[in-house]
Amino acid sequence: MKPSLLVFSLIFTIYLVIGLMQAEAKPNEGETKQHNWQEYSTHYETVDAGSHEYTYWKNFIERTRTCDISHKLKSVVYYCDLHDHTDSQIFLEETIHSEKHK
């Protein structure tokens, strides 16, 4: 057997085994009831997202300032009472700049 064919067959076998393992791990959707998701809790948090510098002109002099950026995030937790499962989603509500600039 050629080395390239041997490598190909080895890689194909690995992908096949991984695919079968993932197929067994997934539940069969036809056999289970649908989820009854209800909003359980909501949490807001402001997270630092770094900073950047920008330039502006004042009295014919070019100046530099630093603008701090933060993100306002909303996290929502859902609960399914039929299966005792939880799920969550995170939404970006707003991007906040500390300085007013264009």
One Martini backbone bead per residue (centre of mass of N, CA, C, O) as a GRO file, in nm:
protein
  102
    1MET     BB    1   0.098   0.035   0.021
    2LYS     BB    2   0.071   0.354   0.000
    3PRO     BB    3   0.127   0.620   0.201
    4SER     BB    4  -0.113   0.803   0.109
    5LEU     BB    5  -0.332   0.580   0.138
    6LEU     BB    6  -0.282   0.522   0.437
    7VAL     BB    7  -0.346   0.804   0.544
    8PHE     BB    8  -0.629   0.825   0.429
    9SER     BB    9  -0.749   0.574   0.575
   10LEU     BB   10  -0.691   0.675   0.861
   11ILE     BB   11  -0.854   0.938   0.851
   12PHE     BB   12  -1.124   0.809   0.769
   13THR     BB   13  -1.151   0.632   1.025
   14ILE     BB   14  -1.155   0.859   1.231
   15TYR     BB   15  -1.406   1.007   1.120
   16LEU     BB   16  -1.597   0.767   1.148
   17VAL     BB   17  -1.575   0.727   1.455
   18ILE     BB   18  -1.657   1.013   1.538
   19GLY     BB   19  -1.935   1.012   1.396
   20LEU     BB   20  -2.054   0.771   1.559
   21MET     BB   21  -2.024   0.897   1.840
   22GLN     BB   22  -2.207   1.147   1.783
   23ALA     BB   23  -2.464   0.991   1.700
   24GLU     BB   24  -2.503   0.853   1.985
   25ALA     BB   25  -2.521   1.126   2.163
   26LYS     BB   26  -2.776   1.190   2.020
   27PRO     BB   27  -3.091   1.249   2.048
   28ASN     BB   28  -3.404   1.146   1.968
   29GLU     BB   29  -3.654   1.359   1.870
   30GLY     BB   30  -3.902   1.155   1.832
   31GLU     BB   31  -3.900   1.039   2.146
   32THR     BB   32  -3.929   1.326   2.254
   33LYS     BB   33  -4.028   1.588   2.406
   34GLN     BB   34  -4.090   1.898   2.414
   35HIS     BB   35  -3.996   2.190   2.521
   36ASN     BB   36  -4.063   2.410   2.821
   37TRP     BB   37  -3.974   2.714   2.790
   38GLN     BB   38  -3.872   2.936   3.058
   39GLU     BB   39  -3.820   3.222   3.208
   40TYR     BB   40  -3.608   3.258   3.492
   41SER     BB   41  -3.366   3.474   3.424
   42THR     BB   42  -3.213   3.809   3.456
   43HIS     BB   43  -2.895   3.962   3.347
   44TYR     BB   44  -2.683   4.241   3.403
   45GLU     BB   45  -2.371   4.344   3.232
   46THR     BB   46  -2.055   4.511   3.252
   47VAL     BB   47  -1.792   4.497   3.006
   48ASP     BB   48  -1.474   4.512   2.935
   49ALA     BB   49  -1.325   4.606   2.588
   50GLY     BB   50  -1.126   4.830   2.616
   51SER     BB   51  -0.921   5.044   2.400
   52HIS     BB   52  -0.878   5.369   2.233
   53GLU     BB   53  -0.737   5.594   2.012
   54TYR     BB   54  -0.786   5.948   1.946
   55THR     BB   55  -0.820   6.226   1.733
   56TYR     BB   56  -0.803   6.591   1.773
   57TRP     BB   57  -0.903   6.932   1.741
   58LYS     BB   58  -0.743   7.217   1.924
   59ASN     BB   59  -0.638   7.509   1.846
   60PHE     BB   60  -0.460   7.382   1.604
   61ILE     BB   61  -0.430   7.109   1.775
   62GLU     BB   62  -0.322   6.791   1.799
   63ARG     BB   63  -0.497   6.539   1.977
   64THR     BB   64  -0.502   6.279   2.239
   65ARG     BB   65  -0.725   6.008   2.324
   66THR     BB   66  -0.895   5.789   2.550
   67CYS     BB   67  -1.119   5.514   2.489
   68ASP     BB   68  -1.352   5.346   2.668
   69ILE     BB   69  -1.482   5.013   2.642
   70SER     BB   70  -1.820   4.880   2.673
   71HIS     BB   71  -2.046   4.609   2.754
   72LYS     BB   72  -2.389   4.542   2.746
   73LEU     BB   73  -2.525   4.256   2.904
   74LYS     BB   74  -2.768   3.992   2.841
   75SER     BB   75  -2.884   3.732   3.055
   76VAL     BB   76  -3.069   3.430   2.982
   77VAL     BB   77  -3.264   3.197   3.166
   78TYR     BB   78  -3.378   2.870   3.099
   79TYR     BB   79  -3.659   2.645   3.178
   80CYS     BB   80  -3.735   2.287   3.192
   81ASP     BB   81  -3.980   2.097   3.355
   82LEU     BB   82  -3.982   1.824   3.194
   83HIS     BB   83  -3.637   1.781   3.192
   84ASP     BB   84  -3.452   1.955   3.376
   85HIS     BB   85  -3.353   2.208   3.199
   86THR     BB   86  -3.101   2.432   3.083
   87ASP     BB   87  -3.069   2.765   2.936
   88SER     BB   88  -2.873   3.011   2.744
   89GLN     BB   89  -2.848   3.369   2.674
   90ILE     BB   90  -2.658   3.624   2.496
   91PHE     BB   91  -2.680   3.984   2.483
   92LEU     BB   92  -2.620   4.276   2.301
   93GLU     BB   93  -2.724   4.591   2.400
   94GLU     BB   94  -2.443   4.772   2.437
   95THR     BB   95  -2.211   5.026   2.332
   96ILE     BB   96  -1.962   5.192   2.531
   97HIS     BB   97  -1.836   5.520   2.529
   98SER     BB   98  -1.648   5.755   2.713
   99GLU     BB   99  -1.632   5.912   2.444
  100LYS     BB  100  -1.706   6.171   2.220
  101HIS     BB  101  -1.690   6.036   1.891
  102LYS     BB  102  -1.616   5.968   1.523
   0.00000   0.00000   0.00000
